[in-house]
């Protein structure tokens, strides 16, 4: 069974005398910074000069500096920028400010596990990974509760890394719900696997295939959308609230019988073997290598796949039907903003990519990744 830590296991005094640097002020960054501050911690936010997020962070009363300034001043540095820019931000702006005894923290293990960031041996390297979006994390904190999190220790230079990380986890509110012990390898590999086989890749492929099957059989696309896409949220909400048993308690007996007898015919042994292959590609570093090379090449496949999926019939039909549902919050399709990074630019093959305002950028060029020793992923 997993080891779970709670508030009684964490001592806030371990970090209240330290300076904590939060790199980025996006969804996770703002929640971490504000929760830490409200728990009496000394917080600085690191952004690139000129970011609109700079004013937003200052408006909350937080101290703001460049990433370089924050990295030099902070005892604990939490990197909350996107995976694909973390290495560059680290090399350009964080690594020069590291010193023996400092702690480098992450909310996801990709760059440590796949050797994109290799910290010096004399710093602690840990993870606190809240299992909720930043806005929900902040909302729960303000309501006096918390969201669960994962904790991992990759380097324990001070021999006190886990206790300091636990104190951080308590300060951001996660120890109220529980902090589960894991490793960088386990968090990274299971996170990628869940995204690819269920949460993102699996569910969208299942929905699209079912939708196409009904439409090709002559059913109206609108009816197919409701049956294969719209109602999915209703069932997921039930599972989220009380597990599969509660979902099955809430549906008709006919639906429940179809669940037991037809579900395994769709998700059969072939699918299980494909899932195992996906997991093997993650564990071997093959997926990470593919994604890094895709970024180096300018993301041609990524952008083509995005356009292809945005143009699928289910998206067009869904947009029309959601127009009948004014209670749904409308979101523009396409790019989502990415968190702030140092200097306001991404360096690519021979040119710099400017960031947009507000601490975000539109990645229309080549984001630089390197490929050091991917085959020796940490276990």
Tab-separated table of C-alpha atoms in Angstrom:
chain	number	residue	atom	x	y	z
A	1	UNK	CA	0.000	0.000	0.000
A	2	UNK	CA	1.104	3.543	-0.688
A	3	UNK	CA	2.502	5.649	2.144
A	4	UNK	CA	0.416	8.767	2.723
A	5	UNK	CA	1.502	11.814	4.703
A	6	UNK	CA	-0.806	14.314	6.400
A	7	UNK	CA	-0.430	17.622	8.221
A	8	UNK	CA	0.864	15.995	11.399
A	9	UNK	CA	3.748	14.567	9.356
A	10	UNK	CA	4.919	17.957	8.083
A	11	UNK	CA	6.639	20.777	9.970
A	12	UNK	CA	6.046	24.213	8.437
A	13	UNK	CA	8.862	25.697	10.506
A	14	UNK	CA	11.331	23.935	8.190
A	15	UNK	CA	10.510	26.344	5.360
A	16	UNK	CA	9.190	29.480	7.052
A	17	UNK	CA	12.706	30.845	7.387
A	18	UNK	CA	13.578	30.078	3.769
A	19	UNK	CA	12.972	32.006	0.552
A	20	UNK	CA	10.825	30.044	-1.893
A	21	UNK	CA	11.051	30.895	-5.582
A	22	UNK	CA	8.114	30.034	-7.842
A	23	UNK	CA	9.133	30.024	-11.507
A	24	UNK	CA	6.052	30.903	-13.548
A	25	UNK	CA	2.719	32.441	-12.580
A	26	UNK	CA	0.261	30.420	-14.603
A	27	UNK	CA	-2.427	28.071	-13.306
A	28	UNK	CA	-0.136	26.123	-10.964
A	29	UNK	CA	2.293	28.960	-10.293
A	30	UNK	CA	-0.257	31.398	-8.940
A	31	UNK	CA	-1.837	28.735	-6.700
A	32	UNK	CA	1.480	27.601	-5.243
A	33	UNK	CA	2.695	31.164	-4.656
A	34	UNK	CA	-0.499	32.447	-3.036
A	35	UNK	CA	-1.029	29.380	-0.862
A	36	UNK	CA	2.557	29.526	0.364
A	37	UNK	CA	2.241	33.224	1.129
A	38	UNK	CA	-1.007	32.718	3.018
A	39	UNK	CA	0.739	30.119	5.166
A	40	UNK	CA	3.384	32.609	6.210
A	41	UNK	CA	6.137	31.669	3.763
A	42	UNK	CA	8.564	34.072	2.107
A	43	UNK	CA	7.741	33.805	-1.592
A	44	UNK	CA	9.238	35.283	-4.750
A	45	UNK	CA	7.885	34.799	-8.274
A	46	UNK	CA	10.308	34.494	-11.180
A	47	UNK	CA	9.201	35.824	-14.586
A	48	UNK	CA	10.743	37.307	-17.697
A	49	UNK	CA	11.059	41.117	-17.802
A	50	UNK	CA	8.016	42.819	-19.268
A	51	UNK	CA	5.571	39.996	-18.644
A	52	UNK	CA	2.028	41.122	-17.866
A	53	UNK	CA	2.034	38.399	-15.242
A	54	UNK	CA	4.599	40.541	-13.450
A	55	UNK	CA	1.947	43.157	-12.663
A	56	UNK	CA	-0.617	40.471	-11.855
A	57	UNK	CA	1.713	38.858	-9.338
A	58	UNK	CA	2.669	42.204	-7.814
A	59	UNK	CA	-1.014	43.104	-7.493
A	60	UNK	CA	-1.433	40.173	-5.109
A	61	UNK	CA	1.372	41.539	-2.932
A	62	UNK	CA	3.974	39.017	-4.055
A	63	UNK	CA	7.591	39.958	-4.702
A	64	UNK	CA	8.558	39.490	-8.342
A	65	UNK	CA	11.947	39.288	-10.007
A	66	UNK	CA	13.569	37.819	-13.070
A	67	UNK	CA	14.117	34.076	-13.064
A	68	UNK	CA	17.848	34.677	-12.563
A	69	UNK	CA	17.240	36.937	-9.570
A	70	UNK	CA	14.817	34.534	-7.963
A	71	UNK	CA	17.082	31.529	-8.546
A	72	UNK	CA	19.968	33.320	-6.844
A	73	UNK	CA	17.886	34.497	-3.881
A	74	UNK	CA	15.745	31.416	-3.253
A	75	UNK	CA	16.584	28.461	-1.032
A	76	UNK	CA	13.805	26.418	-2.645
A	77	UNK	CA	13.102	26.774	-6.372
A	78	UNK	CA	9.865	25.292	-7.733
A	79	UNK	CA	9.831	25.120	-11.553
A	80	UNK	CA	6.266	25.437	-12.861
A	81	UNK	CA	6.872	26.152	-16.547
A	82	UNK	CA	5.792	23.712	-19.309
A	83	UNK	CA	7.837	20.556	-19.856
A	84	UNK	CA	9.111	21.652	-23.249
A	85	UNK	CA	10.751	24.856	-21.986
A	86	UNK	CA	11.978	23.765	-18.573
A	87	UNK	CA	15.420	22.674	-19.714
A	88	UNK	CA	16.152	25.972	-21.419
A	89	UNK	CA	14.882	28.004	-18.480
A	90	UNK	CA	16.965	25.856	-16.143
A	91	UNK	CA	20.201	26.080	-18.141
A	92	UNK	CA	19.911	29.779	-18.967
A	93	UNK	CA	18.555	31.190	-15.731
A	94	UNK	CA	18.345	28.741	-12.829
A	95	UNK	CA	21.486	26.601	-12.884
A	96	UNK	CA	23.854	29.594	-12.486
A	97	UNK	CA	22.068	30.538	-9.256
A	98	UNK	CA	22.222	27.120	-7.621
A	99	UNK	CA	24.418	26.536	-4.592
A	100	UNK	CA	25.043	23.645	-2.249
A	101	UNK	CA	22.108	22.933	0.038
A	102	UNK	CA	19.425	24.524	-2.123
A	103	UNK	CA	16.364	22.569	-3.241
A	104	UNK	CA	15.112	22.243	-6.800
A	105	UNK	CA	11.439	21.233	-6.991
A	106	UNK	CA	9.129	20.044	-9.754
A	107	UNK	CA	5.416	19.293	-10.110
A	108	UNK	CA	6.069	16.705	-12.841
A	109	UNK	CA	9.080	14.476	-13.338
A	110	UNK	CA	9.563	14.480	-17.125
A	111	UNK	CA	12.730	16.556	-17.314
A	112	UNK	CA	14.470	14.870	-14.387
A	113	UNK	CA	13.468	11.326	-15.305
A	114	UNK	CA	14.446	11.708	-18.940
A	115	UNK	CA	17.702	13.529	-18.125
A	116	UNK	CA	16.781	16.820	-19.722
A	117	UNK	CA	17.759	18.510	-16.456
A	118	UNK	CA	20.697	17.082	-14.518
A	119	UNK	CA	21.165	19.089	-11.302
A	120	UNK	CA	24.465	19.174	-9.401
A	121	UNK	CA	24.880	16.515	-6.733
A	122	UNK	CA	24.953	19.009	-3.844
A	123	UNK	CA	21.329	20.199	-4.191
A	124	UNK	CA	18.135	18.471	-3.126
A	125	UNK	CA	15.757	17.511	-5.950
A	126	UNK	CA	12.146	16.800	-4.994
A	127	UNK	CA	8.616	16.809	-6.310
A	128	UNK	CA	5.282	17.972	-4.987
A	129	UNK	CA	2.672	17.257	-7.651
A	130	UNK	CA	-0.861	18.407	-6.742
A	131	UNK	CA	-3.515	16.258	-8.400
A	132	UNK	CA	-5.724	19.154	-9.488
A	133	UNK	CA	-5.556	22.209	-11.741
A	134	UNK	CA	-4.188	25.344	-10.118
A	135	UNK	CA	-7.500	27.188	-9.911
A	136	UNK	CA	-9.096	24.251	-8.085
A	137	UNK	CA	-6.081	23.934	-5.816
A	138	UNK	CA	-6.418	27.607	-4.849
A	139	UNK	CA	-10.196	27.350	-4.449
A	140	UNK	CA	-9.931	24.349	-2.120
A	141	UNK	CA	-7.205	26.069	-0.089
A	142	UNK	CA	-9.372	29.146	0.396
A	143	UNK	CA	-12.225	26.869	1.520
A	144	UNK	CA	-10.048	25.341	4.205
A	145	UNK	CA	-9.500	22.001	2.501
A	146	UNK	CA	-6.854	20.763	0.101
A	147	UNK	CA	-6.214	18.610	-2.943
A	148	UNK	CA	-4.128	15.421	-2.836
A	149	UNK	CA	-0.551	15.488	-4.065
A	150	UNK	CA	2.383	13.215	-4.791
A	151	UNK	CA	5.817	13.541	-3.196
A	152	UNK	CA	9.102	12.197	-4.520
A	153	UNK	CA	12.777	12.663	-3.691
A	154	UNK	CA	15.330	12.320	-6.472
A	155	UNK	CA	18.366	13.723	-4.647
A	156	UNK	CA	18.771	14.025	-0.894
A	157	UNK	CA	21.941	16.099	-0.592
A	158	UNK	CA	20.949	17.664	2.748
A	159	UNK	CA	19.571	14.405	4.161
A	160	UNK	CA	16.400	16.350	4.963
A	161	UNK	CA	14.877	16.631	1.496
A	162	UNK	CA	11.684	14.696	2.175
A	163	UNK	CA	10.842	16.661	5.317
A	164	UNK	CA	11.369	19.979	3.540
A	165	UNK	CA	9.251	18.813	0.613
A	166	UNK	CA	6.522	17.673	3.010
A	167	UNK	CA	6.570	21.102	4.648
A	168	UNK	CA	6.151	22.647	1.195
A	169	UNK	CA	3.268	20.259	0.468
A	170	UNK	CA	1.593	21.270	3.717
A	171	UNK	CA	2.124	24.971	2.975
A	172	UNK	CA	0.343	24.709	-0.383
A	173	UNK	CA	-2.549	22.892	1.319
A	174	UNK	CA	-2.077	19.361	0.036
A	175	UNK	CA	-1.332	17.698	3.387
A	176	UNK	CA	-4.941	18.293	4.430
A	177	UNK	CA	-6.055	15.797	1.779
A	178	UNK	CA	-2.974	13.573	1.817
A	179	UNK	CA	0.418	13.446	0.106
A	180	UNK	CA	1.265	10.078	-1.446
A	181	UNK	CA	4.860	8.893	-1.626
A	182	UNK	CA	6.123	7.965	-5.088
A	183	UNK	CA	9.246	8.258	-7.247
A	184	UNK	CA	10.081	10.486	-10.193
A	185	UNK	CA	10.015	7.404	-12.424
A	186	UNK	CA	6.614	6.210	-11.208
A	187	UNK	CA	5.000	9.664	-11.395
A	188	UNK	CA	6.360	10.385	-14.874
A	189	UNK	CA	5.614	7.017	-16.414
A	190	UNK	CA	2.120	6.612	-14.949
A	191	UNK	CA	1.229	10.210	-15.780
A	192	UNK	CA	2.202	9.772	-19.435
A	193	UNK	CA	0.528	6.366	-19.611
A	194	UNK	CA	-2.741	7.667	-18.160
A	195	UNK	CA	-2.776	10.607	-20.554
A	196	UNK	CA	-2.073	8.465	-23.600
A	197	UNK	CA	-4.260	5.423	-22.971
A	198	UNK	CA	-7.222	6.833	-21.028
A	199	UNK	CA	-7.499	10.498	-20.125
A	200	UNK	CA	-6.614	12.028	-23.489
A	201	UNK	CA	-5.641	9.558	-26.215
A	202	UNK	CA	-7.798	6.631	-25.161
A	203	UNK	CA	-11.024	8.478	-24.460
A	204	UNK	CA	-10.882	10.739	-27.537
A	205	UNK	CA	-10.088	7.810	-29.836
A	206	UNK	CA	-12.931	5.778	-28.296
A	207	UNK	CA	-15.427	8.643	-28.630
A	208	UNK	CA	-14.436	9.451	-32.215
A	209	UNK	CA	-14.525	5.808	-33.307
A	210	UNK	CA	-17.965	5.243	-31.775
A	211	UNK	CA	-19.263	8.487	-33.317
A	212	UNK	CA	-17.926	7.511	-36.749
A	213	UNK	CA	-19.415	4.023	-36.444
A	214	UNK	CA	-22.912	5.412	-35.845
A	215	UNK	CA	-22.681	8.071	-38.558
A	216	UNK	CA	-21.363	5.575	-41.111
A	217	UNK	CA	-24.287	3.297	-40.224
A	218	UNK	CA	-26.718	6.065	-41.194
A	219	UNK	CA	-27.560	7.647	-37.851
A	220	UNK	CA	-27.785	11.409	-37.499
A	221	UNK	CA	-24.504	13.012	-36.385
A	222	UNK	CA	-26.376	15.031	-33.758
A	223	UNK	CA	-27.763	11.886	-32.138
A	224	UNK	CA	-24.366	10.203	-32.343
A	225	UNK	CA	-22.782	13.202	-30.617
A	226	UNK	CA	-25.211	13.089	-27.710
A	227	UNK	CA	-24.783	9.338	-27.217
A	228	UNK	CA	-21.005	9.156	-27.588
A	229	UNK	CA	-19.723	12.538	-26.410
A	230	UNK	CA	-22.196	14.699	-24.511
A	231	UNK	CA	-23.347	12.055	-22.039
A	232	UNK	CA	-19.769	11.010	-21.261
A	233	UNK	CA	-19.430	13.827	-18.725
A	234	UNK	CA	-22.502	12.666	-16.843
A	235	UNK	CA	-21.018	9.195	-16.364
A	236	UNK	CA	-17.514	10.441	-15.575
A	237	UNK	CA	-18.922	12.760	-12.915
A	238	UNK	CA	-20.621	9.784	-11.262
A	239	UNK	CA	-17.397	7.739	-11.331
A	240	UNK	CA	-15.445	10.697	-9.996
A	241	UNK	CA	-17.890	11.058	-7.125
A	242	UNK	CA	-18.279	7.420	-6.098
A	243	UNK	CA	-16.329	5.087	-8.344
A	244	UNK	CA	-17.575	2.685	-11.004
A	245	UNK	CA	-19.991	1.059	-8.556
A	246	UNK	CA	-21.784	4.369	-7.960
A	247	UNK	CA	-21.988	5.015	-11.696
A	248	UNK	CA	-23.497	1.574	-12.241
A	249	UNK	CA	-25.920	2.124	-9.341
A	250	UNK	CA	-27.103	5.291	-11.077
A	251	UNK	CA	-27.719	3.896	-14.564
A	252	UNK	CA	-30.405	1.527	-15.835
A	253	UNK	CA	-30.040	-2.219	-15.504
A	254	UNK	CA	-30.007	-2.432	-19.293
A	255	UNK	CA	-27.028	-0.069	-19.451
A	256	UNK	CA	-25.299	-1.928	-16.629
A	257	UNK	CA	-25.711	-5.306	-18.363
A	258	UNK	CA	-24.348	-3.834	-21.588
A	259	UNK	CA	-21.418	-2.465	-19.581
A	260	UNK	CA	-20.463	-5.898	-18.253
A	261	UNK	CA	-21.002	-7.886	-21.448
A	262	UNK	CA	-20.010	-5.520	-24.301
A	263	UNK	CA	-17.332	-3.363	-22.712
A	264	UNK	CA	-14.768	-6.208	-22.641
A	265	UNK	CA	-15.468	-6.884	-26.325
A	266	UNK	CA	-14.444	-3.318	-27.173
A	267	UNK	CA	-11.497	-3.146	-24.785
A	268	UNK	CA	-10.248	-6.648	-25.542
A	269	UNK	CA	-6.918	-8.482	-25.305
A	270	UNK	CA	-5.619	-6.682	-28.387
A	271	UNK	CA	-6.182	-3.343	-26.669
A	272	UNK	CA	-4.476	-4.645	-23.537
A	273	UNK	CA	-1.417	-5.626	-25.587
A	274	UNK	CA	-1.367	-2.206	-27.255
A	275	UNK	CA	-1.493	-0.563	-23.815
A	276	UNK	CA	1.493	-2.649	-22.755
A	277	UNK	CA	3.379	-1.487	-25.828
A	278	UNK	CA	2.542	2.140	-25.076
A	279	UNK	CA	3.850	1.643	-21.541
A	280	UNK	CA	7.025	0.007	-22.847
A	281	UNK	CA	7.625	2.987	-25.149
A	282	UNK	CA	7.257	5.344	-22.209
A	283	UNK	CA	9.517	3.356	-19.889
A	284	UNK	CA	12.246	2.918	-22.496
A	285	UNK	CA	12.350	6.635	-23.261
A	286	UNK	CA	11.104	6.091	-26.845
A	287	UNK	CA	8.118	8.397	-26.420
A	288	UNK	CA	10.218	11.109	-24.776
A	289	UNK	CA	12.769	10.874	-27.589
A	290	UNK	CA	9.990	11.096	-30.207
A	291	UNK	CA	8.441	14.149	-28.532
A	292	UNK	CA	11.786	15.900	-28.151
A	293	UNK	CA	12.712	15.304	-31.795
A	294	UNK	CA	9.257	16.517	-32.839
A	295	UNK	CA	9.942	19.791	-31.038
A	296	UNK	CA	13.397	20.073	-32.580
A	297	UNK	CA	11.869	19.701	-36.045
A	298	UNK	CA	9.316	22.470	-35.493
A	299	UNK	CA	6.364	20.231	-34.525
A	300	UNK	CA	5.155	19.405	-38.077
A	301	UNK	CA	3.298	16.228	-37.069
A	302	UNK	CA	1.940	17.817	-33.896
A	303	UNK	CA	0.425	20.778	-35.737
A	304	UNK	CA	-0.921	18.586	-38.557
A	305	UNK	CA	-2.602	16.245	-36.067
A	306	UNK	CA	-4.051	19.201	-34.191
A	307	UNK	CA	-5.578	20.665	-37.371
A	308	UNK	CA	-6.876	17.276	-38.464
A	309	UNK	CA	-8.637	16.664	-35.182
A	310	UNK	CA	-10.045	20.196	-34.947
A	311	UNK	CA	-11.670	19.662	-38.361
A	312	UNK	CA	-13.325	16.364	-37.427
A	313	UNK	CA	-17.119	16.253	-37.851
A	314	UNK	CA	-17.646	15.633	-34.154
A	315	UNK	CA	-16.120	19.037	-33.362
A	316	UNK	CA	-18.361	20.860	-35.845
A	317	UNK	CA	-21.510	19.052	-34.744
A	318	UNK	CA	-20.581	19.513	-31.107
A	319	UNK	CA	-20.043	23.260	-31.500
A	320	UNK	CA	-23.546	23.618	-32.967
A	321	UNK	CA	-25.183	21.531	-30.256
A	322	UNK	CA	-23.337	23.275	-27.442
A	323	UNK	CA	-24.866	26.475	-28.777
A	324	UNK	CA	-28.151	25.063	-27.460
A	325	UNK	CA	-26.650	24.871	-23.969
A	326	UNK	CA	-26.092	28.421	-22.688
A	327	UNK	CA	-25.002	27.136	-19.298
A	328	UNK	CA	-21.765	25.803	-20.806
A	329	UNK	CA	-18.769	28.114	-20.614
A	330	UNK	CA	-17.555	28.795	-24.136
A	331	UNK	CA	-13.860	28.425	-24.910
A	332	UNK	CA	-12.088	29.399	-28.086
A	333	UNK	CA	-10.478	26.436	-29.877
A	334	UNK	CA	-6.776	26.274	-30.572
A	335	UNK	CA	-3.738	27.212	-28.563
A	336	UNK	CA	-3.766	27.537	-24.837
A	337	UNK	CA	-1.340	30.003	-23.271
A	338	UNK	CA	1.847	28.681	-21.825
A	339	UNK	CA	3.464	29.898	-18.650
A	340	UNK	CA	6.024	32.657	-18.382
A	341	UNK	CA	9.665	32.024	-19.003
A	342	UNK	CA	12.863	33.933	-18.712
A	343	UNK	CA	13.902	36.600	-21.212
A	344	UNK	CA	10.524	36.434	-22.956
A	345	UNK	CA	11.923	34.320	-25.802
A	346	UNK	CA	12.393	30.761	-26.891
A	347	UNK	CA	15.606	30.081	-28.758
A	348	UNK	CA	15.331	27.878	-31.799
A	349	UNK	CA	17.557	26.904	-34.658
A	350	UNK	CA	19.235	30.202	-35.367
A	351	UNK	CA	16.409	32.505	-34.283
A	352	UNK	CA	14.501	33.640	-31.219
A	353	UNK	CA	10.780	33.248	-30.751
A	354	UNK	CA	9.201	36.201	-28.896
A	355	UNK	CA	6.689	35.590	-26.191
A	356	UNK	CA	3.292	37.198	-26.089
A	357	UNK	CA	2.214	39.415	-23.212
A	358	UNK	CA	0.871	38.082	-19.965
A	359	UNK	CA	3.665	35.612	-19.410
A	360	UNK	CA	2.808	33.301	-22.282
A	361	UNK	CA	4.032	32.481	-25.743
A	362	UNK	CA	2.693	30.971	-28.909
A	363	UNK	CA	4.956	28.119	-29.919
A	364	UNK	CA	4.988	28.503	-33.695
A	365	UNK	CA	8.670	27.716	-34.133
A	366	UNK	CA	11.144	25.204	-32.906
A	367	UNK	CA	11.359	24.723	-29.169
A	368	UNK	CA	14.833	23.506	-28.290
A	369	UNK	CA	15.147	20.151	-26.572
A	370	UNK	CA	18.375	18.216	-26.211
A	371	UNK	CA	18.797	14.477	-26.017
A	372	UNK	CA	21.334	13.677	-23.303
A	373	UNK	CA	21.338	10.032	-22.206
A	374	UNK	CA	17.641	9.304	-22.682
A	375	UNK	CA	18.382	5.596	-22.645
A	376	UNK	CA	19.436	5.805	-19.002
A	377	UNK	CA	16.119	6.948	-17.561
A	378	UNK	CA	16.149	6.948	-13.791
A	379	UNK	CA	14.180	4.183	-12.141
